[in-house]
Amino acid sequence: MKTKLLVCVSLCFVMCLSQILAAQQPPGQAATSSNPPEPVLPYSPSLDLSSMDRSVDPCADFYQYSCGGWQKRNPIPNDQVSWSVYGKLYQDNLIFLRGILQQAAAKKGQSDAVTQKIGDFYAACMDEAAVEKRGLATIKSQLDLIAQLKSAHDLGPVVARLQLSVTGPILFAGGSRQDPDNSEQQIAGLDQSGLGLPDRDYYTKDDAKSKEIRERYLQHLQTTFELLGDAPAAARANAVTVMRMETALANASMTRVERRDPYKRKNKVKLAELDQLIPNFNWQAYFAELKAPQFEIVNVAPASFFKQVNTQLTSEPLENWKNYLRFHVANAYAPYLASKFVNENFEFYLKYLRGAKEMQPRWKRCVQFTDRDLGEALGQAYVRKVFSPELKQSTLNMVKGIEAAMEVRIHQLDWMSPETKQQALEKLHGIRNKIGYPEKWRDYSSVRIDRNDFLGDVQRATEFERHRNINKIGQPVDHAEWGMTPPTVNAYYSGQMNDINFPAGVLQPPLYDSKMDDAPNYGNTGGTIGHELTHGFDDQGSKFDAHGNLREWWTKEDRQKFEEHTKCVADQYAQYVVVDDIRINSRLTLGEDVADLGGEILAYLAWRDATKSKDLQPVAGLTPDQRFFVGFAQWACDNERPEEMRLRALTDPHSPARYRINGVVVNMPEFSRAFACKAGQPMVNPPEKMCSVW
Ligand SMILES: [Zn+2]
């Protein structure tokens, strides 16, 4: 489980679902570990009439019309920060995965190596008494390493050592990345990081709420130092120091909107120049400790951030650096330590910042830790049970239909020149479709998992993953690799890979429902496929070519016209209120909003084409077109706490669920026709304001 805000793989469909957990006790709760139940995924239909509120006028608020019943029936469970159709499916997955893990854990020494590994990892996590008893002993070696620092110059290898095994931010991020100019090649990369609050804006905004959050964070810093054994006065002083250091790093960091521009994230320098840019850091010792392969080029972005690091390396005394690192080691490991750390972590990150009322039961956290650290081992058992070859084939057919619809749309665009269309088609044809699970599973055989040492397991799994990442430097890109585990209820597009990725977890009912007819399936999963495809052509994705290289393939005029079309969407979403007086930061959400609109248009066209020879009839008072749109809206039914909405307004590139539906249908004449909406009604944009990009 990620108790802190995580940045998920770029351009995913919903926010990281690993954070969305439920409170209900699962069926089979009474089963003992020696008699674990056979796991089953419950069924819910992709179009649920009881989730609607037909007293609402669909032309006034289509989201409410489609989801009003769901919202009433689904209050947010106490251990959740929000609750949604996606979140419920994720919850069902957790129960299901728990069944797999309990079975694996019960078969001590009698199963294959992969099953043994996930079973031991889960069993070690569930052994709360052992975790409690170990106390801080498991992180002693890291704390000693920090205590023994003699000078700021020694920070290089220590930062490297900590980055290898600590599960949170240590000053900056270092590893491999795709070369923006040659997407077939991995190069070294350094990036901003090192903050304890979810975004740099938390340190820089000066409204009353931001100030209150910083005061509360100072208290969290102090408490963490006290848990490490500092006296209250020293803990307070150390808290103030860390806050000052992080604030300086935050000020030098790029905003999320700036980071949407891949050109701003590109700054390739020679390794020798790194020593000139940041001379106060021992890079040679840093990369040696990481055991990084030899390389000459490293991407350093943003340079302003690393210049600030360089300044602080001399302006802050060594003692302050030690405290900065001590805090981040303890803060990152808190979810895996004794209960006093777990509780403090929950109190600040989930209760105060995001509004959860109570902690998730331990088993839920343990299932998620296993999915995060050994995801492609756990995923093997998962897909064996829930993802048949037939399901893979039927979703692949849908993908092909939506790609064909996109090809038609590109040909029809009246604002784009033939030259740019040619390039766009080449890019569309170059997209790789990855459905369900990887063709080759990650090999965890070198990760030692000890049934009696939970945090040790987490550290070794983290180090395995970090080395796997670092070892890619200088290597060709592996296109078979996935950035999400198979049980994940989410999907993503990668601009540099030019691929769409649909884990098995997101291809289950009620999102993809093989028992249901095409209309709601195309509205829902078809729209998601179209969404991911459109990401290849949104404000960010459009900057990468068919091969995933950062290259302008548009004519100047076409780029200008494209920006006029996307500005229409940005202006539309900027009007929507998230919570209180906070409006959508539509320059942050632009790519997602464009993808939502484009995706649903493509899904509609593909659905019409797939069913052109069928005689579609109304069902339960809804016409086929109405069923398509209600099916679409019902992926997004949700309830959210105000704290969570506030956090997402700053950090989530997706608009709130209501606008991901209403903001799309106002731009689709097919919707107005389906529900006989009239000009002037809220769900109908006047023609001159109607936005369309793709
Ligand atoms: Zn997206």
Coordinates of N, CA and C in Angstrom, one line a residue, residues 66-189:
S66 N -27.0 9.5 -14.2 CA -26.4 8.1 -14.4 C -25.9 7.5 -13.1
C67 N -25.5 8.4 -12.2 CA -24.8 7.9 -11.0 C -25.5 8.2 -9.6
G68 N -26.6 8.9 -9.7 CA -27.2 9.4 -8.4 C -27.6 8.2 -7.5
G69 N -28.1 7.1 -8.1 CA -28.5 6.0 -7.3 C -27.2 5.3 -6.6
W70 N -26.2 5.2 -7.4 CA -24.9 4.7 -7.0 C -24.4 5.5 -5.8
Q71 N -24.4 6.8 -5.9 CA -23.9 7.7 -4.9 C -24.6 7.5 -3.6
K72 N -26.0 7.3 -3.7 CA -26.8 7.2 -2.4 C -26.4 5.8 -1.8
R73 N -26.3 4.8 -2.6 CA -26.1 3.5 -2.0 C -24.6 3.2 -1.6
N74 N -23.7 4.1 -1.9 CA -22.3 3.8 -1.7 C -21.6 4.9 -0.9
P75 N -21.9 5.1 0.3 CA -21.2 6.0 1.1 C -19.7 5.6 1.2
I76 N -18.8 6.6 1.5 CA -17.4 6.3 1.5 C -17.1 5.5 2.8
P77 N -16.5 4.3 2.6 CA -16.1 3.5 3.8 C -15.1 4.3 4.6
N78 N -15.1 4.0 5.9 CA -14.3 4.8 6.8 C -12.8 4.8 6.5
D79 N -12.3 3.7 5.9 CA -10.8 3.6 5.7 C -10.5 4.1 4.3
Q80 N -11.4 4.8 3.6 CA -11.2 5.2 2.3 C -11.2 6.8 2.2
V81 N -10.5 7.3 1.2 CA -10.5 8.7 1.0 C -11.4 9.1 -0.1
S82 N -11.8 8.1 -0.9 CA -12.9 8.3 -1.9 C -13.4 6.9 -2.2
W83 N -14.5 6.9 -2.9 CA -15.2 5.6 -3.2 C -15.8 5.7 -4.6
S84 N -15.5 4.7 -5.4 CA -15.9 4.8 -6.8 C -16.1 3.4 -7.4
V85 N -16.6 3.3 -8.6 CA -16.7 2.1 -9.3 C -15.4 1.4 -9.5
Y86 N -14.4 2.2 -9.9 CA -13.0 1.7 -10.0 C -12.5 1.2 -8.6
G87 N -12.8 2.0 -7.6 CA -12.3 1.7 -6.2 C -12.9 0.4 -5.7
K88 N -14.2 0.2 -6.0 CA -14.9 -1.0 -5.6 C -14.3 -2.2 -6.3
L89 N -14.1 -2.1 -7.6 CA -13.5 -3.2 -8.3 C -12.1 -3.5 -7.7
Y90 N -11.4 -2.5 -7.4 CA -10.1 -2.7 -6.8 C -10.2 -3.4 -5.5
Q91 N -11.2 -3.0 -4.7 CA -11.5 -3.7 -3.4 C -11.7 -5.2 -3.6
D92 N -12.6 -5.5 -4.6 CA -12.9 -6.9 -5.0 C -11.6 -7.6 -5.3
N93 N -10.7 -6.9 -6.1 CA -9.5 -7.5 -6.4 C -8.6 -7.9 -5.2
L94 N -8.6 -6.9 -4.2 CA -7.8 -7.1 -3.0 C -8.3 -8.4 -2.3
I95 N -9.6 -8.5 -2.2 CA -10.1 -9.7 -1.5 C -9.7 -11.0 -2.3
F96 N -9.8 -10.9 -3.6 CA -9.5 -12.0 -4.4 C -8.0 -12.4 -4.3
L97 N -7.2 -11.3 -4.3 CA -5.7 -11.5 -4.2 C -5.3 -12.1 -2.8
R98 N -6.1 -11.6 -1.8 CA -5.9 -12.1 -0.5 C -6.1 -13.7 -0.5
G99 N -7.1 -14.1 -1.2 CA -7.4 -15.5 -1.2 C -6.2 -16.3 -1.8
I100 N -5.6 -15.7 -2.9 CA -4.5 -16.3 -3.6 C -3.3 -16.4 -2.6
L101 N -3.1 -15.2 -1.9 CA -1.9 -15.1 -1.0 C -2.1 -16.0 0.2
Q102 N -3.3 -16.2 0.7 CA -3.5 -17.0 1.9 C -3.2 -18.5 1.5
Q103 N -3.7 -18.8 0.3 CA -3.4 -20.2 -0.2 C -1.9 -20.4 -0.3
A104 N -1.2 -19.4 -0.9 CA 0.2 -19.5 -1.1 C 1.0 -19.6 0.2
A105 N 0.5 -18.8 1.2 CA 1.2 -18.7 2.5 C 1.0 -20.1 3.3
A106 N -0.2 -20.7 3.0 CA -0.5 -21.9 3.8 C 0.3 -23.1 3.3
K107 N 0.8 -23.0 2.0 CA 1.5 -24.2 1.4 C 3.0 -24.1 1.7
K108 N 3.3 -23.9 3.0 CA 4.7 -23.7 3.3 C 5.6 -24.8 2.8
G109 N 6.6 -24.5 1.9 CA 7.5 -25.4 1.4 C 7.0 -26.5 0.4
Q110 N 5.7 -26.3 0.0 CA 5.2 -27.4 -0.9 C 4.8 -26.8 -2.3
S111 N 5.2 -25.6 -2.6 CA 4.8 -25.1 -3.9 C 5.9 -24.6 -4.7
D112 N 5.6 -24.2 -6.0 CA 6.7 -23.7 -6.9 C 7.3 -22.5 -6.3
A113 N 8.5 -22.1 -6.8 CA 9.2 -21.0 -6.3 C 8.5 -19.7 -6.3
V114 N 7.7 -19.4 -7.3 CA 7.0 -18.1 -7.4 C 5.9 -18.0 -6.4
T115 N 5.1 -19.1 -6.2 CA 4.1 -19.2 -5.2 C 4.6 -19.1 -3.8
Q116 N 5.7 -19.8 -3.6 CA 6.4 -19.7 -2.3 C 6.8 -18.3 -1.9
K117 N 7.3 -17.6 -2.9 CA 7.8 -16.2 -2.7 C 6.7 -15.3 -2.2
I118 N 5.6 -15.3 -3.0 CA 4.5 -14.4 -2.6 C 3.9 -14.8 -1.3
G119 N 3.8 -16.1 -1.1 CA 3.2 -16.6 0.2 C 4.1 -16.2 1.4
D120 N 5.4 -16.3 1.3 CA 6.3 -15.9 2.4 C 6.3 -14.4 2.6
F121 N 6.2 -13.7 1.5 CA 6.2 -12.2 1.7 C 4.9 -11.8 2.4
Y122 N 3.8 -12.3 2.0 CA 2.5 -12.0 2.6 C 2.5 -12.4 4.1
A123 N 3.0 -13.6 4.4 CA 3.0 -14.1 5.7 C 3.9 -13.3 6.6
A124 N 5.1 -12.8 6.1 CA 6.0 -12.0 6.9 C 5.3 -10.7 7.2
C125 N 4.6 -10.1 6.2 CA 3.9 -8.8 6.4 C 2.8 -9.0 7.5
M126 N 2.0 -10.1 7.4 CA 0.9 -10.3 8.4 C 1.4 -10.6 9.8
D127 N 2.7 -10.9 10.0 CA 3.2 -11.2 11.3 C 3.5 -9.9 12.0
E128 N 2.4 -9.3 12.5 CA 2.5 -8.0 13.1 C 3.4 -8.0 14.4
A129 N 3.2 -9.1 15.1 CA 4.0 -9.2 16.4 C 5.5 -9.2 16.2
A130 N 5.9 -9.9 15.1 CA 7.4 -9.9 14.8 C 7.9 -8.5 14.4
V131 N 7.0 -7.8 13.6 CA 7.4 -6.4 13.2 C 7.5 -5.5 14.4
E132 N 6.5 -5.7 15.3 CA 6.5 -4.8 16.5 C 7.8 -5.1 17.3
K133 N 8.1 -6.4 17.5 CA 9.3 -6.8 18.3 C 10.6 -6.2 17.8
R134 N 10.7 -6.2 16.5 CA 12.0 -5.8 15.9 C 12.3 -4.3 16.1
G135 N 11.2 -3.5 16.3 CA 11.4 -2.0 16.5 C 12.2 -1.4 15.4
L136 N 13.2 -0.6 15.8 CA 14.0 0.1 14.8 C 15.2 -0.7 14.3
A137 N 15.3 -1.9 14.8 CA 16.5 -2.7 14.5 C 16.7 -2.9 13.0
T138 N 15.6 -3.0 12.2 CA 15.8 -3.2 10.8 C 16.3 -2.0 10.0
I139 N 16.1 -0.8 10.6 CA 16.6 0.3 9.9 C 17.9 0.9 10.5
K140 N 18.4 0.1 11.5 CA 19.6 0.6 12.2 C 20.8 0.8 11.2
S141 N 21.0 -0.1 10.3 CA 22.2 0.0 9.4 C 22.1 1.3 8.6
Q142 N 20.9 1.7 8.2 CA 20.8 2.9 7.4 C 21.0 4.1 8.3
L143 N 20.5 4.1 9.5 CA 20.6 5.2 10.5 C 22.1 5.3 10.9
D144 N 22.8 4.2 11.0 CA 24.2 4.3 11.4 C 25.0 4.9 10.2
L145 N 24.7 4.5 9.0 CA 25.4 5.0 7.8 C 25.3 6.6 7.8
I146 N 24.1 7.1 8.2 CA 24.0 8.5 8.2 C 24.8 9.1 9.4
A147 N 24.7 8.5 10.6 CA 25.4 9.0 11.7 C 26.9 9.1 11.5
Q148 N 27.4 8.2 10.7 CA 28.9 8.1 10.5 C 29.4 9.1 9.4
L149 N 28.5 9.9 8.8 CA 28.9 10.8 7.8 C 29.9 11.8 8.4
K150 N 31.1 12.0 7.7 CA 32.1 12.9 8.2 C 32.1 14.3 7.5
S151 N 31.6 14.3 6.3 CA 31.6 15.6 5.5 C 30.5 15.6 4.5
A152 N 30.1 16.8 4.0 CA 29.1 16.8 2.9 C 29.6 16.1 1.7
H153 N 30.9 16.0 1.5 CA 31.4 15.4 0.3 C 31.1 13.9 0.4
D154 N 31.0 13.3 1.6 CA 30.7 11.9 1.7 C 29.2 11.6 1.4
L155 N 28.4 12.6 1.2 CA 27.0 12.4 0.9 C 26.8 11.5 -0.3
G156 N 27.6 11.6 -1.3 CA 27.4 10.9 -2.6 C 27.1 9.5 -2.4
P157 N 28.0 8.7 -1.8 CA 27.7 7.2 -1.7 C 26.6 6.9 -0.7
V158 N 26.4 7.8 0.3 CA 25.3 7.5 1.3 C 24.0 7.7 0.7
V159 N 23.8 8.8 -0.1 CA 22.6 9.1 -0.8 C 22.3 7.9 -1.8
A160 N 23.3 7.4 -2.4 CA 23.2 6.3 -3.4 C 22.7 5.1 -2.6
R161 N 23.3 4.8 -1.5 CA 23.0 3.6 -0.7 C 21.5 3.6 -0.3
L162 N 21.1 4.8 0.2 CA 19.7 5.0 0.7 C 18.7 4.9 -0.5
Q163 N 19.1 5.6 -1.6 CA 18.2 5.5 -2.7 C 17.9 4.1 -3.2
L164 N 18.9 3.2 -3.0 CA 18.8 1.8 -3.4 C 17.7 1.0 -2.6
S165 N 17.6 1.3 -1.4 CA 16.8 0.5 -0.5 C 15.6 1.2 0.2
V166 N 15.6 2.5 0.2 CA 14.5 3.2 0.9 C 13.4 3.4 -0.1
T167 N 12.2 3.2 0.4 CA 11.0 3.2 -0.5 C 10.4 4.6 -0.7
G168 N 11.1 5.7 -0.3 CA 10.6 7.0 -0.5 C 11.7 7.9 -1.1
P169 N 11.4 9.3 -1.2 CA 12.3 10.2 -1.8 C 13.6 10.5 -1.0
I170 N 14.8 10.4 -1.5 CA 16.0 10.7 -0.9 C 16.7 11.8 -1.7
L171 N 16.4 13.0 -1.5 CA 17.0 14.2 -2.1 C 16.7 14.4 -3.5
F172 N 17.0 13.4 -4.4 CA 16.6 13.6 -5.8 C 16.4 12.1 -6.3
A173 N 15.9 12.0 -7.6 CA 15.7 10.7 -8.1 C 16.8 10.4 -9.2
G174 N 17.4 9.2 -9.1 CA 18.4 8.9 -10.1 C 18.1 7.5 -10.7
G175 N 18.4 7.3 -11.9 CA 18.2 5.9 -12.5 C 18.3 6.0 -14.0
S176 N 17.6 5.1 -14.7 CA 17.6 5.1 -16.2 C 16.4 5.7 -16.7
R177 N 16.4 6.2 -17.9 CA 15.2 6.7 -18.6 C 15.4 6.5 -20.1
Q178 N 14.3 6.6 -20.9 CA 14.5 6.5 -22.3 C 15.1 7.8 -22.8
D179 N 16.0 7.7 -23.8 CA 16.6 8.9 -24.4 C 15.5 9.6 -25.1
P180 N 15.2 10.9 -24.8 CA 14.1 11.6 -25.5 C 14.4 11.7 -27.0
D181 N 15.6 11.7 -27.4 CA 15.9 11.8 -28.9 C 16.1 10.4 -29.6
N182 N 16.2 9.4 -28.8 CA 16.3 8.0 -29.4 C 15.6 7.1 -28.4
S183 N 14.3 6.9 -28.7 CA 13.5 6.1 -27.7 C 13.9 4.6 -27.7
E184 N 14.8 4.2 -28.5 CA 15.2 2.8 -28.5 C 16.3 2.6 -27.4
Q185 N 16.8 3.7 -26.9 CA 18.0 3.6 -26.0 C 17.7 4.1 -24.6
Q186 N 18.3 3.4 -23.6 CA 18.2 3.9 -22.2 C 19.4 4.7 -21.9
I187 N 19.2 5.8 -21.2 CA 20.3 6.6 -20.7 C 20.1 6.9 -19.2
A188 N 21.2 7.5 -18.6 CA 21.1 7.8 -17.2 C 20.2 9.1 -17.0
G189 N 19.5 9.2 -15.9 CA 18.7 10.4 -15.7 C 18.7 10.8 -14.2

